[in-house]
C-alpha cells in the first residue's frame, strides 16, 4: 500500500509539473504574441504616418504650384 501511495503521489507530482509547464508555455506564448502584435501595430502606425505626411506634402506642394501658376 505504501508503494502504491508513493507511485500515486509521484504521478500527482508529474501531473502538477506538466500542468505548470503547460501554463508557463502558454503564458510565454501569449506574451510573445502580444509583443509581436504591439510591434506590428507600431510599425503600421509609423508607415501610415509617413504615408500621410508624404501625401500632405505632395498636396501642399501641388496647391502651392497651382497658386503660383495662377498669379
mmCIF file of N, CA and C in Angstrom:
data_model
loop_
_atom_site.group_PDB
_atom_site.id
_atom_site.type_symbol
_atom_site.label_atom_id
_atom_site.label_comp_id
_atom_site.label_asym_id
_atom_site.label_seq_id
_atom_site.Cartn_x
_atom_site.Cartn_y
_atom_site.Cartn_z
ATOM 1 N N UNK A 1 0.828 -1.203 0.000
ATOM 2 C CA UNK A 1 0.000 0.000 0.000
ATOM 3 C C UNK A 1 0.864 1.256 0.000
ATOM 4 N N UNK A 2 1.956 1.236 0.777
ATOM 5 C CA UNK A 2 2.843 2.395 0.801
ATOM 6 C C UNK A 2 3.424 2.644 -0.592
ATOM 7 N N UNK A 3 3.815 1.545 -1.255
ATOM 8 C CA UNK A 3 4.381 1.719 -2.598
ATOM 9 C C UNK A 3 3.341 2.330 -3.530
ATOM 10 N N UNK A 4 2.113 1.831 -3.440
ATOM 11 C CA UNK A 4 1.055 2.393 -4.290
ATOM 12 C C UNK A 4 0.873 3.883 -3.994
ATOM 13 N N UNK A 5 0.884 4.219 -2.728
ATOM 14 C CA UNK A 5 0.734 5.612 -2.362
ATOM 15 C C UNK A 5 1.862 6.456 -2.918
ATOM 16 N N UNK A 6 3.079 5.950 -2.862
ATOM 17 C CA UNK A 6 4.217 6.713 -3.373
ATOM 18 C C UNK A 6 4.104 6.882 -4.883
ATOM 19 N N UNK A 7 3.667 5.817 -5.577
ATOM 20 C CA UNK A 7 3.539 5.930 -7.030
ATOM 21 C C UNK A 7 2.456 6.939 -7.385
ATOM 22 N N UNK A 8 1.314 6.908 -6.653
ATOM 23 C CA UNK A 8 0.241 7.859 -6.955
ATOM 24 C C UNK A 8 0.706 9.281 -6.656
ATOM 25 N N UNK A 9 1.437 9.476 -5.559
ATOM 26 C CA UNK A 9 1.910 10.822 -5.230
ATOM 27 C C UNK A 9 2.906 11.303 -6.289
ATOM 28 N N UNK A 10 3.787 10.397 -6.744
ATOM 29 C CA UNK A 10 4.751 10.796 -7.766
ATOM 30 C C UNK A 10 4.025 11.115 -9.076
ATOM 31 N N UNK A 11 2.982 10.332 -9.398
ATOM 32 C CA UNK A 11 2.226 10.628 -10.620
ATOM 33 C C UNK A 11 1.499 11.968 -10.461
ATOM 34 N N UNK A 12 1.007 12.240 -9.251
ATOM 35 C CA UNK A 12 0.369 13.530 -8.996
ATOM 36 C C UNK A 12 1.375 14.665 -9.202
ATOM 37 N N UNK A 13 2.582 14.458 -8.689
ATOM 38 C CA UNK A 13 3.629 15.467 -8.870
ATOM 39 C C UNK A 13 3.917 15.657 -10.348
ATOM 40 N N UNK A 14 3.971 14.552 -11.075
ATOM 41 C CA UNK A 14 4.229 14.656 -12.515
ATOM 42 C C UNK A 14 3.117 15.441 -13.199
ATOM 43 N N UNK A 15 1.875 15.184 -12.813
ATOM 44 C CA UNK A 15 0.748 15.912 -13.405
ATOM 45 C C UNK A 15 0.853 17.395 -13.079
ATOM 46 N N UNK A 16 1.163 17.703 -11.816
ATOM 47 C CA UNK A 16 1.295 19.106 -11.413
ATOM 48 C C UNK A 16 2.405 19.779 -12.208
ATOM 49 N N UNK A 17 3.555 19.084 -12.326
ATOM 50 C CA UNK A 17 4.672 19.645 -13.088
ATOM 51 C C UNK A 17 4.263 19.877 -14.536
ATOM 52 N N UNK A 18 3.553 18.892 -15.122
ATOM 53 C CA UNK A 18 3.113 19.034 -16.512
ATOM 54 C C UNK A 18 2.181 20.237 -16.655
ATOM 55 N N UNK A 19 1.248 20.379 -15.710
ATOM 56 C CA UNK A 19 0.308 21.498 -15.768
ATOM 57 C C UNK A 19 1.057 22.827 -15.657
ATOM 58 N N UNK A 20 2.012 22.889 -14.713
ATOM 59 C CA UNK A 20 2.790 24.118 -14.536
ATOM 60 C C UNK A 20 3.559 24.438 -15.816
ATOM 61 N N UNK A 21 4.186 23.419 -16.401
ATOM 62 C CA UNK A 21 4.949 23.640 -17.636
ATOM 63 C C UNK A 21 4.029 24.153 -18.740
ATOM 64 N N UNK A 22 2.847 23.534 -18.866
ATOM 65 C CA UNK A 22 1.900 23.970 -19.909
ATOM 66 C C UNK A 22 1.487 25.419 -19.668
ATOM 67 N N UNK A 23 1.183 25.738 -18.399
ATOM 68 C CA UNK A 23 0.762 27.109 -18.090
ATOM 69 C C UNK A 23 1.877 28.097 -18.421
ATOM 70 N N UNK A 24 3.103 27.752 -18.031
ATOM 71 C CA UNK A 24 4.234 28.646 -18.310
ATOM 72 C C UNK A 24 4.407 28.828 -19.811
ATOM 73 N N UNK A 25 4.334 27.730 -20.560
ATOM 74 C CA UNK A 25 4.489 27.812 -22.019
ATOM 75 C C UNK A 25 3.389 28.693 -22.614
ATOM 76 N N UNK A 26 2.156 28.499 -22.147
ATOM 77 C CA UNK A 26 1.042 29.290 -22.678
ATOM 78 C C UNK A 26 1.261 30.770 -22.374
ATOM 79 N N UNK A 27 1.674 31.070 -21.137
ATOM 80 C CA UNK A 27 1.905 32.467 -20.759
ATOM 81 C C UNK A 27 3.000 33.079 -21.631
ATOM 82 N N UNK A 28 4.095 32.335 -21.823
ATOM 83 C CA UNK A 28 5.195 32.847 -22.642
ATOM 84 C C UNK A 28 4.728 33.084 -24.076
ATOM 85 N N UNK A 29 3.975 32.130 -24.619
ATOM 86 C CA UNK A 29 3.482 32.279 -25.993
ATOM 87 C C UNK A 29 2.577 33.501 -26.098
ATOM 88 N N UNK A 30 1.688 33.666 -25.115
ATOM 89 C CA UNK A 30 0.779 34.817 -25.144
ATOM 90 C C UNK A 30 1.570 36.118 -25.082
ATOM 91 N N UNK A 31 2.585 36.161 -24.188
ATOM 92 C CA UNK A 31 3.395 37.376 -24.095
ATOM 93 C C UNK A 31 4.101 37.663 -25.415
ATOM 94 N N UNK A 32 4.660 36.624 -26.025
ATOM 95 C CA UNK A 32 5.350 36.816 -27.309
ATOM 96 C C UNK A 32 4.375 37.332 -28.356
ATOM 97 N N UNK A 33 3.176 36.741 -28.398
ATOM 98 C CA UNK A 33 2.174 37.180 -29.370
ATOM 99 C C UNK A 33 1.805 38.647 -29.124
ATOM 100 N N UNK A 34 1.620 39.002 -27.856
ATOM 101 C CA UNK A 34 1.268 40.391 -27.526
ATOM 102 C C UNK A 34 2.380 41.338 -27.982
ATOM 103 N N UNK A 35 3.629 40.955 -27.700
ATOM 104 C CA UNK A 35 4.756 41.804 -28.109
ATOM 105 C C UNK A 35 4.787 41.944 -29.624
ATOM 106 N N UNK A 36 4.601 40.840 -30.335
ATOM 107 C CA UNK A 36 4.616 40.888 -31.803
ATOM 108 C C UNK A 36 3.496 41.798 -32.305
ATOM 109 N N UNK A 37 2.313 41.659 -31.719
ATOM 110 C CA UNK A 37 1.182 42.491 -32.158
ATOM 111 C C UNK A 37 1.485 43.969 -31.908
ATOM 112 N N UNK A 38 2.035 44.273 -30.726
ATOM 113 C CA UNK A 38 2.358 45.672 -30.407
ATOM 114 C C UNK A 38 3.379 46.220 -31.401
ATOM 115 N N UNK A 39 4.414 45.429 -31.701
ATOM 116 C CA UNK A 39 5.448 45.877 -32.644
ATOM 117 C C UNK A 39 4.839 46.095 -34.024
ATOM 118 N N UNK A 40 3.996 45.157 -34.473
ATOM 119 C CA UNK A 40 3.376 45.292 -35.791
ATOM 120 C C UNK A 40 2.498 46.534 -35.839
ATOM 121 N N UNK A 41 1.717 46.752 -34.772
ATOM 122 C CA UNK A 41 0.849 47.933 -34.738
ATOM 123 C C UNK A 41 1.689 49.215 -34.792
ATOM 124 N N UNK A 42 2.793 49.224 -34.046
ATOM 125 C CA UNK A 42 3.660 50.403 -34.052
ATOM 126 C C UNK A 42 4.227 50.637 -35.452
ATOM 127 N N UNK A 43 4.685 49.572 -36.099
ATOM 128 C CA UNK A 43 5.234 49.708 -37.452
ATOM 129 C C UNK A 43 4.168 50.223 -38.408
ATOM 130 N N UNK A 44 2.958 49.671 -38.310
ATOM 131 C CA UNK A 44 1.873 50.119 -39.187
ATOM 132 C C UNK A 44 1.585 51.596 -38.950
ATOM 133 N N UNK A 45 1.568 52.005 -37.661
ATOM 134 C CA UNK A 45 1.327 53.418 -37.356
ATOM 135 C C UNK A 45 2.401 54.292 -37.985
ATOM 136 N N UNK A 46 3.663 53.872 -37.885
ATOM 137 C CA UNK A 46 4.756 54.655 -38.461
ATOM 138 C C UNK A 46 4.596 54.744 -39.973
ATOM 139 N N UNK A 47 4.314 53.604 -40.604
ATOM 140 C CA UNK A 47 4.164 53.594 -42.061
ATOM 141 C C UNK A 47 3.009 54.498 -42.480
ATOM 142 N N UNK A 48 1.882 54.386 -41.769
ATOM 143 C CA UNK A 48 0.723 55.215 -42.100
ATOM 144 C C UNK A 48 1.054 56.690 -41.912
ATOM 145 N N UNK A 49 1.745 57.011 -40.808
ATOM 146 C CA UNK A 49 2.101 58.407 -40.554
ATOM 147 C C UNK A 49 2.986 58.938 -41.669
ATOM 148 N N UNK A 50 3.976 58.149 -42.078
ATOM 149 C CA UNK A 50 4.868 58.573 -43.160
ATOM 150 C C UNK A 50 4.077 58.772 -44.446
ATOM 151 N N UNK A 51 3.194 57.814 -44.748
ATOM 152 C CA UNK A 51 2.379 57.951 -45.961
ATOM 153 C C UNK A 51 1.549 59.233 -45.914
ATOM 154 N N UNK A 52 0.906 59.470 -44.766
ATOM 155 C CA UNK A 52 0.063 60.671 -44.636
ATOM 156 C C UNK A 52 0.902 61.929 -44.806
ATOM 157 N N UNK A 53 2.090 61.948 -44.177
ATOM 158 C CA UNK A 53 2.953 63.117 -44.303
ATOM 159 C C UNK A 53 3.353 63.336 -45.755
ATOM 160 N N UNK A 54 3.732 62.248 -46.426
ATOM 161 C CA UNK A 54 4.132 62.377 -47.837
ATOM 162 C C UNK A 54 2.967 62.909 -48.661
ATOM 163 N N UNK A 55 1.776 62.351 -48.436
ATOM 164 C CA UNK A 55 0.603 62.815 -49.190
ATOM 165 C C UNK A 55 0.326 64.292 -48.909
ATOM 166 N N UNK A 56 0.419 64.688 -47.645
ATOM 167 C CA UNK A 56 0.172 66.092 -47.288
ATOM 168 C C UNK A 56 1.188 66.997 -47.963
ATOM 169 N N UNK A 57 2.465 66.574 -47.940
ATOM 170 C CA UNK A 57 3.494 67.379 -48.588
ATOM 171 C C UNK A 57 3.211 67.502 -50.079
ATOM 172 N N UNK A 58 2.835 66.381 -50.701
ATOM 173 C CA UNK A 58 2.524 66.420 -52.127
ATOM 174 C C UNK A 58 1.349 67.354 -52.390
ATOM 175 N N UNK A 59 0.330 67.256 -51.534
ATOM 176 C CA UNK A 59 -0.866 68.088 -51.723
ATOM 177 C C UNK A 59 -0.532 69.564 -51.560
ATOM 178 N N UNK A 60 0.216 69.897 -50.512
ATOM 179 C CA UNK A 60 0.566 71.307 -50.286
ATOM 180 C C UNK A 60 1.448 71.818 -51.417
ATOM 181 N N UNK A 61 2.374 70.957 -51.863
ATOM 182 C CA UNK A 61 3.240 71.358 -52.969
ATOM 183 C C UNK A 61 2.401 71.606 -54.218
ATOM 184 N N UNK A 62 1.437 70.718 -54.476
ATOM 185 C CA UNK A 62 0.571 70.877 -55.646
ATOM 186 C C UNK A 62 -0.241 72.159 -55.546
ATOM 187 N N UNK A 63 -0.819 72.394 -54.346
ATOM 188 C CA UNK A 63 -1.610 73.617 -54.166
ATOM 189 C C UNK A 63 -0.737 74.852 -54.327
ATOM 190 N N UNK A 64 0.474 74.794 -53.782
ATOM 191 C CA UNK A 64 1.390 75.933 -53.892
ATOM 192 C C UNK A 64 1.709 76.209 -55.359
ATOM 193 N N UNK A 65 2.013 75.173 -56.109
ATOM 194 C CA UNK A 65 2.306 75.357 -57.537
ATOM 195 C C UNK A 65 1.090 75.908 -58.265
ATOM 196 N N UNK A 66 -0.095 75.377 -57.930
ATOM 197 C CA UNK A 66 -1.329 75.847 -58.561
ATOM 198 C C UNK A 66 -1.511 77.333 -58.272
ATOM 199 N N UNK A 67 -1.306 77.703 -57.033
ATOM 200 C CA UNK A 67 -1.465 79.104 -56.644
ATOM 201 C C UNK A 67 -0.469 79.986 -57.388
ATOM 202 N N UNK A 68 0.785 79.511 -57.482
ATOM 203 C CA UNK A 68 1.802 80.317 -58.167
ATOM 204 C C UNK A 68 1.518 80.420 -59.645
ATOM 205 N N UNK A 69 1.010 79.366 -60.248
ATOM 206 C CA UNK A 69 0.737 79.405 -61.690
ATOM 207 C C UNK A 69 -0.424 80.353 -61.981
ATOM 208 N N UNK A 70 -1.359 80.502 -61.048
ATOM 209 C CA UNK A 70 -2.491 81.404 -61.266
ATOM 210 C C UNK A 70 -2.045 82.854 -61.191
ATOM 211 N N UNK A 71 -1.169 83.148 -60.235
ATOM 212 C CA UNK A 71 -0.783 84.555 -60.067
ATOM 213 C C UNK A 71 0.215 84.966 -61.126
#
